[in-house]
mmCIF file of C-alpha atoms in Angstrom:
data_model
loop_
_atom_site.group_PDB
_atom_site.id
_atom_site.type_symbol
_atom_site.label_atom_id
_atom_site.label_comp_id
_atom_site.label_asym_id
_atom_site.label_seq_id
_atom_site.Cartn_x
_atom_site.Cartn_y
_atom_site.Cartn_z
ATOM 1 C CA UNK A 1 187.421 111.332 31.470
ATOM 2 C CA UNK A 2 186.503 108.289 33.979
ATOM 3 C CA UNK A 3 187.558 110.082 37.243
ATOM 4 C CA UNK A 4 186.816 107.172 39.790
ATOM 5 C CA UNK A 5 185.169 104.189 38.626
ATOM 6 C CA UNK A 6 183.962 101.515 40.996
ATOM 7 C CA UNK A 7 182.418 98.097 40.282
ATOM 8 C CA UNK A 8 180.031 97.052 40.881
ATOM 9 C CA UNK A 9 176.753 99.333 41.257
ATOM 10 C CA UNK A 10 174.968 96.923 42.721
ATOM 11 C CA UNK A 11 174.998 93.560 44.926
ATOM 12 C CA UNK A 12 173.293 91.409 46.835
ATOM 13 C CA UNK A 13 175.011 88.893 49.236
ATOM 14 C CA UNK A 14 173.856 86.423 52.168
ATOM 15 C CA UNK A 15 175.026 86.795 55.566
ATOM 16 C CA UNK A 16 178.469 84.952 55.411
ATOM 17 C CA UNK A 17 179.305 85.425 52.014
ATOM 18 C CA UNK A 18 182.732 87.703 51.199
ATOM 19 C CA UNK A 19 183.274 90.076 48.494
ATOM 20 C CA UNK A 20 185.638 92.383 47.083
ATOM 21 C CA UNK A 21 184.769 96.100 46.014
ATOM 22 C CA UNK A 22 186.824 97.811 43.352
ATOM 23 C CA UNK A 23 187.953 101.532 43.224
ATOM 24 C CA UNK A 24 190.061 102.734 40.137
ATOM 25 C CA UNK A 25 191.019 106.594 39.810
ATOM 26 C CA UNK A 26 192.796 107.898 36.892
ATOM 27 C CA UNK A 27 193.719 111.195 38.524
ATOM 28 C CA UNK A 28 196.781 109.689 39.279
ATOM 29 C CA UNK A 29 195.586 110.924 42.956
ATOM 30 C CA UNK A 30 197.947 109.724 46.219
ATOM 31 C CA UNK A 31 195.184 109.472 48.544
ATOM 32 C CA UNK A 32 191.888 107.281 48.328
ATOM 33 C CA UNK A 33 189.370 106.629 50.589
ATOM 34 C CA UNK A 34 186.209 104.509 51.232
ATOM 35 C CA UNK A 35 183.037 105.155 53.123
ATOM 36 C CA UNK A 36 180.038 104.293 53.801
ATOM 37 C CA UNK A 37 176.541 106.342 53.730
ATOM 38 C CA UNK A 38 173.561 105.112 56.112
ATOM 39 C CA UNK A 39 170.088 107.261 56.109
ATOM 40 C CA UNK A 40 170.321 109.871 58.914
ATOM 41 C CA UNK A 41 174.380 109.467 59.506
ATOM 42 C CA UNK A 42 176.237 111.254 56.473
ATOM 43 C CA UNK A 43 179.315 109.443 55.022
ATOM 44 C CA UNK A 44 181.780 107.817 57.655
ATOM 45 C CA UNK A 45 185.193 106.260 56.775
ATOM 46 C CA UNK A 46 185.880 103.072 56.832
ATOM 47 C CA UNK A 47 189.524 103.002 55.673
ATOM 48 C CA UNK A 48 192.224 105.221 53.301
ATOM 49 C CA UNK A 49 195.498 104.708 51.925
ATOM 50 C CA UNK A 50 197.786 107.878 51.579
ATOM 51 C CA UNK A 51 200.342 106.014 49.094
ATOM 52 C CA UNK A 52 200.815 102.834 46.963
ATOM 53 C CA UNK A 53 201.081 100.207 49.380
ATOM 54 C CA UNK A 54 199.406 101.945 52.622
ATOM 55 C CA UNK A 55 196.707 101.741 54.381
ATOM 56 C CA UNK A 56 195.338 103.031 57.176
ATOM 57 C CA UNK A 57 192.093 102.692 59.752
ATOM 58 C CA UNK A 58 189.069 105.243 59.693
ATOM 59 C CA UNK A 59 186.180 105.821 61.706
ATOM 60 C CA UNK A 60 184.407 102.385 61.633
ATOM 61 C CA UNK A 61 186.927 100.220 59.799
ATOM 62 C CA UNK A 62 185.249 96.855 61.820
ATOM 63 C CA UNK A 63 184.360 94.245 59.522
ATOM 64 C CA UNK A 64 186.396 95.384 56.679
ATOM 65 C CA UNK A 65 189.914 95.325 54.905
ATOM 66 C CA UNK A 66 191.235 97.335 52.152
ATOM 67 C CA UNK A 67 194.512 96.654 49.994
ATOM 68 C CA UNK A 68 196.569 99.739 47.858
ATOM 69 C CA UNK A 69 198.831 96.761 45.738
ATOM 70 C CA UNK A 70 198.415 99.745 43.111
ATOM 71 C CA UNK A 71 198.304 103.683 43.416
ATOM 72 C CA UNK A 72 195.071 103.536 40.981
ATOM 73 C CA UNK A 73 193.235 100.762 42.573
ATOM 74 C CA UNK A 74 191.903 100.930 45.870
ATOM 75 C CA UNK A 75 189.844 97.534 47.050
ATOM 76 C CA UNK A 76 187.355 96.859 50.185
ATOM 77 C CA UNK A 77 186.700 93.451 51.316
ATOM 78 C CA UNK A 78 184.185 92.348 53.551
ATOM 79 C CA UNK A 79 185.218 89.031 55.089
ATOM 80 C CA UNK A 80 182.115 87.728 56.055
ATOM 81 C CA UNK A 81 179.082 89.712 55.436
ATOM 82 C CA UNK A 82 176.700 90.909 58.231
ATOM 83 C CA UNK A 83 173.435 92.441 57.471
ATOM 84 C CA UNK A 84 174.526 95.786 59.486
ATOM 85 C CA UNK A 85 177.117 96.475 56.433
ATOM 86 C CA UNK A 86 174.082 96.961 54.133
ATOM 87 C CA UNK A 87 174.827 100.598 53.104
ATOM 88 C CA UNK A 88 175.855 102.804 50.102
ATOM 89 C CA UNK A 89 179.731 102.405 49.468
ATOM 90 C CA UNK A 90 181.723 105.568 47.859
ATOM 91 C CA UNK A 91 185.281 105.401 47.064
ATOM 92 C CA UNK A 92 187.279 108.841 46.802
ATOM 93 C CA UNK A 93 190.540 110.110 45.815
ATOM 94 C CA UNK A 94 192.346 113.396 46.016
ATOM 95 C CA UNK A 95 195.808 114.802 45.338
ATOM 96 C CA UNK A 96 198.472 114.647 48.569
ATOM 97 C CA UNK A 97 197.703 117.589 51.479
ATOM 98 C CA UNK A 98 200.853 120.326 50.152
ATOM 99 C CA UNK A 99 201.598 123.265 52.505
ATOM 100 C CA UNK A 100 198.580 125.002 53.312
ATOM 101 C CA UNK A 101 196.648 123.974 49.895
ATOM 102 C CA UNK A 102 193.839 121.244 50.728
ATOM 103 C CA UNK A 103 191.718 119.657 47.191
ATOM 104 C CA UNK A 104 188.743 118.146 47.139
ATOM 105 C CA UNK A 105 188.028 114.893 47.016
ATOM 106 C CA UNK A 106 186.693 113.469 44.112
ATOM 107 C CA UNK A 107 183.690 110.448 44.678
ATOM 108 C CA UNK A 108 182.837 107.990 42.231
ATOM 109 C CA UNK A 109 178.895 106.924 42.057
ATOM 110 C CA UNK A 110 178.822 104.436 44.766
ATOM 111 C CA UNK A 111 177.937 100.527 45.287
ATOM 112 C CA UNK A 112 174.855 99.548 46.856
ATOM 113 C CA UNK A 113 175.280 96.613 48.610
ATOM 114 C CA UNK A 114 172.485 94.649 50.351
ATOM 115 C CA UNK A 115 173.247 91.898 53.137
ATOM 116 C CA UNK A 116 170.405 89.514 53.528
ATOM 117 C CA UNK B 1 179.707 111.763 68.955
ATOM 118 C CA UNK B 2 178.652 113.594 66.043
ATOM 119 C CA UNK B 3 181.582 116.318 65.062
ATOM 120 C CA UNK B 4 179.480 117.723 62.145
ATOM 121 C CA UNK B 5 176.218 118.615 62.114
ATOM 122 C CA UNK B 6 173.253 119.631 60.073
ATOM 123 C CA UNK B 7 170.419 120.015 62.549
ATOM 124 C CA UNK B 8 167.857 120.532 59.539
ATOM 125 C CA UNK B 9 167.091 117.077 57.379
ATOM 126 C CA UNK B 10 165.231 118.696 54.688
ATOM 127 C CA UNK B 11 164.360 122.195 53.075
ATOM 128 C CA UNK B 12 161.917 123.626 50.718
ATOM 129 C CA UNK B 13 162.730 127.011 48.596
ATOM 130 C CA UNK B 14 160.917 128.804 45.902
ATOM 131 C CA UNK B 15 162.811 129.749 43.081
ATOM 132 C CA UNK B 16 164.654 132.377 42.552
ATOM 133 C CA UNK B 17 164.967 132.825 46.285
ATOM 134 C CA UNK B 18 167.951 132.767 48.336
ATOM 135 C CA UNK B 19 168.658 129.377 50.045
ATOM 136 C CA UNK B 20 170.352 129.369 53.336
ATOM 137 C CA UNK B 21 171.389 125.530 54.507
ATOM 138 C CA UNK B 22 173.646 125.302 57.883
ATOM 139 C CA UNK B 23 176.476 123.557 59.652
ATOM 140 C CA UNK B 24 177.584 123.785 62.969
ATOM 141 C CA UNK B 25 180.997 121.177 63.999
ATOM 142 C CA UNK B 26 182.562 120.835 67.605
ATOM 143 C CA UNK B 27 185.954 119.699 67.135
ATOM 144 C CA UNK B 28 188.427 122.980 67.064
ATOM 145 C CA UNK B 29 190.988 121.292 65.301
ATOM 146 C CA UNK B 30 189.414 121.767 62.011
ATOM 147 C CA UNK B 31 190.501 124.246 60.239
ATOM 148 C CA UNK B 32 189.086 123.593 56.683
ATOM 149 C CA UNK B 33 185.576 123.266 55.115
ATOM 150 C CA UNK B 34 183.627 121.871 52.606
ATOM 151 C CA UNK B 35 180.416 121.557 50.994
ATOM 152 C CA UNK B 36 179.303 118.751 48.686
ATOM 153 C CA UNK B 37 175.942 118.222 46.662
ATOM 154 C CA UNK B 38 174.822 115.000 45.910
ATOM 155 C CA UNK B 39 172.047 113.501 43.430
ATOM 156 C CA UNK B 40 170.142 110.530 43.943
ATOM 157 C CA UNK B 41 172.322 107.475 42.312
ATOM 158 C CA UNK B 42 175.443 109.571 41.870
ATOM 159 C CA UNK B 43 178.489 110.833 44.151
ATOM 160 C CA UNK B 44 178.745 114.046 46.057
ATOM 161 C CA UNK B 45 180.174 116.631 43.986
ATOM 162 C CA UNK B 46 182.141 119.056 45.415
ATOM 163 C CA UNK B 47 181.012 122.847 45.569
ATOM 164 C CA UNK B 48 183.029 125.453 47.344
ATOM 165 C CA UNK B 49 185.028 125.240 50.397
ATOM 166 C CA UNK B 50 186.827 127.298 53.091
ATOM 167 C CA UNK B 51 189.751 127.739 55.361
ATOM 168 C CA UNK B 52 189.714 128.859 58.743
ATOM 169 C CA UNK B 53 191.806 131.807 57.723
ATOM 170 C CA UNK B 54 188.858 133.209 56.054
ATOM 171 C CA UNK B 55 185.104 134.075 57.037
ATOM 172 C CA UNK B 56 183.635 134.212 53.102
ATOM 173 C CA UNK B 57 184.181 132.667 50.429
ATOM 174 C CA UNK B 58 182.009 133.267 46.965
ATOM 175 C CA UNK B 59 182.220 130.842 43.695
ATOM 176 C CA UNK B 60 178.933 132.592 41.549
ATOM 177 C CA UNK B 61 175.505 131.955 43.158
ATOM 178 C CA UNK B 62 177.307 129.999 45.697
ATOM 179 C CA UNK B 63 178.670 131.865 48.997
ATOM 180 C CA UNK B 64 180.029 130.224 52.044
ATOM 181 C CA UNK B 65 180.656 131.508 55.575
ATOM 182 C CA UNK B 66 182.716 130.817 58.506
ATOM 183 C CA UNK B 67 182.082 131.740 62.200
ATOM 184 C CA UNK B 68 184.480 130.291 63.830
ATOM 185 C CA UNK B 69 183.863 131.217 67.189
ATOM 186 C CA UNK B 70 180.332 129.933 66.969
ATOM 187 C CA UNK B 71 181.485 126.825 65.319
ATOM 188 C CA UNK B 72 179.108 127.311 62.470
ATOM 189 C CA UNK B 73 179.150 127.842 58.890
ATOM 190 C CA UNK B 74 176.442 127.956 56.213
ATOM 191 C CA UNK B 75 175.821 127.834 52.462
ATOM 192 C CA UNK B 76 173.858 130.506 50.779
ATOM 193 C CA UNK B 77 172.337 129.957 46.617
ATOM 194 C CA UNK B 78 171.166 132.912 45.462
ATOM 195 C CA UNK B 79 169.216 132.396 43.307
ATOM 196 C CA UNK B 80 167.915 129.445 43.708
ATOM 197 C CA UNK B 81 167.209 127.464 41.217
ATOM 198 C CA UNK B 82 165.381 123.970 40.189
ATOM 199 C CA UNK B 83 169.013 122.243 39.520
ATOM 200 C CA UNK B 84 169.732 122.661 42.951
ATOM 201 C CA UNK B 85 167.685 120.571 44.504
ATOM 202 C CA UNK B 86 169.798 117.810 45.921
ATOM 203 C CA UNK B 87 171.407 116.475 49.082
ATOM 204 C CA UNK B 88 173.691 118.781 50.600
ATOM 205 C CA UNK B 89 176.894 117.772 52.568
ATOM 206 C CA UNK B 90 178.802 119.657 54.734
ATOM 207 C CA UNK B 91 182.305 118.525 55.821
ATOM 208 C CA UNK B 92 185.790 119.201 57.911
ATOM 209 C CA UNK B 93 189.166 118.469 58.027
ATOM 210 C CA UNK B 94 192.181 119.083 60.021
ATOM 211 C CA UNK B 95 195.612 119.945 58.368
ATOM 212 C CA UNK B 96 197.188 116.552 60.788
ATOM 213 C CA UNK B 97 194.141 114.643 59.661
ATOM 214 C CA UNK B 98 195.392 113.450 56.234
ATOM 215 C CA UNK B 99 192.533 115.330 54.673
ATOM 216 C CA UNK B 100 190.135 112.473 56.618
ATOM 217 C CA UNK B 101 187.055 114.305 55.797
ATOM 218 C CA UNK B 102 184.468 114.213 58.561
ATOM 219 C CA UNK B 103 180.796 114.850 56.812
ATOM 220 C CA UNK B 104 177.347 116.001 58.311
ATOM 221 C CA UNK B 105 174.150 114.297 57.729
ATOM 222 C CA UNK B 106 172.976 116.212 55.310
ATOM 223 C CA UNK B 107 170.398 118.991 53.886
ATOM 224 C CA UNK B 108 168.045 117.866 51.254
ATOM 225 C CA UNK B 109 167.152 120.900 49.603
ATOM 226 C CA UNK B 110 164.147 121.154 47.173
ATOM 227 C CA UNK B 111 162.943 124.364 45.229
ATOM 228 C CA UNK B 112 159.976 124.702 44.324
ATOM 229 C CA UNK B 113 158.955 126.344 40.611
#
């Protein structure tokens, strides 16, 4: 009973450096999301996918790309690392918006990444 | 431009007492709600949620209300108890918005034994 899974928990990376995070849901959920949680500012969204092979900007997408090659898998990239994208990093899913019927979105634990 | 907000960072409750954490959000287009909890090192969890249709909703100790024409909702525990304490998160979404959730900062809540 995984729910979302993402990998790693932890990283540190120099200024520069790229990396890919890794979201996996086995909710078999349409949408997926990623965001990002700073002291003092809540979560914000960087970027979500509403289907296998979309994507689609969120509030501060800058800096970042995503990729949906799978409807399980949802990755974030960060081309070259800047110390302002030192945050907390939660992927989400949820089942597709139906008629008047809105669900939850589920979170997995989070990756805390550190930009030096 | 902050479209949710939780004007009070932190919170201290005794047990057993009722727990009151707010929410107010600007944007009219939202039409449902949600709160989250979240524990140190792990993901919000949802809790209970509303749509605009309605001005309560109740899931046990857990009660939520909707004013909409004050833009403001808030979370009631009664009682409150020691497993609550946590990070609370209040969000919105609009039906058009792809259920884009838009979150507040946040409520750290703490009771107290």
């Amino acid at each position: 009973n995984a729910g979302v899974t993402q990998t790693p928990k932890f990283r540190v990376l120099k200024t520069g450096q790229s990396m890919t995070l890794l979201c996996a849901q086995d909710m078999n959920h349409e949408y997926m999301y990623w965001y990002r949680q700073d002291p003092g500012m809540g979560l914000r969204l960087i970027h979500y996918s509403v289907g296998e092979g979309t994507t689609a900007k969120g509030e501060v997408p800058d800096g970042y790309n995503v990729s949906r090659l799978k409807k399980q898998n949802f990755l974030l990239g960060l081309e070259s690392a800047a110390p302002s994208q030192t945050s907390v990093y939660f992927c989400a899913s949820s089942y597709s918006f139906t008629g008047s019927s809105n669900q939850p979105q589920h979170f997995g634990d989070g990756t805390r990444l550190s930009i030096l | 431009d902050q479209q949710v907000k939780q004007n009070s960072p932190s919170l201290s409750v005794q047990e057993g007492r009722i727990s009151i954490l707010n929410c107010d959000y600007t944007n009219s287009m939202f039409d449902y709600f949600l709160w989250y909890k979240k524990y140190p090192a792990e993901g919000p969890t949802f809790l209970i949620s509303i749509s605009s249709i309605k001005d309560k909703n109740e899931d046990g100790r857990f009660t939520v209300f909707l004013n909409k024409s004050a833009k403001h909702l808030s979370l009631h525990i009664v009682p409150s108890q020691p497993g609550d304490s946590a990070v609370y998160f209040c969000a919105a979404s609009a039906i058009q918005g792809a259920q884009k959730l838009v979150f507040g900062q946040g409520t750290r809540l703490t009771i107290n034994p």
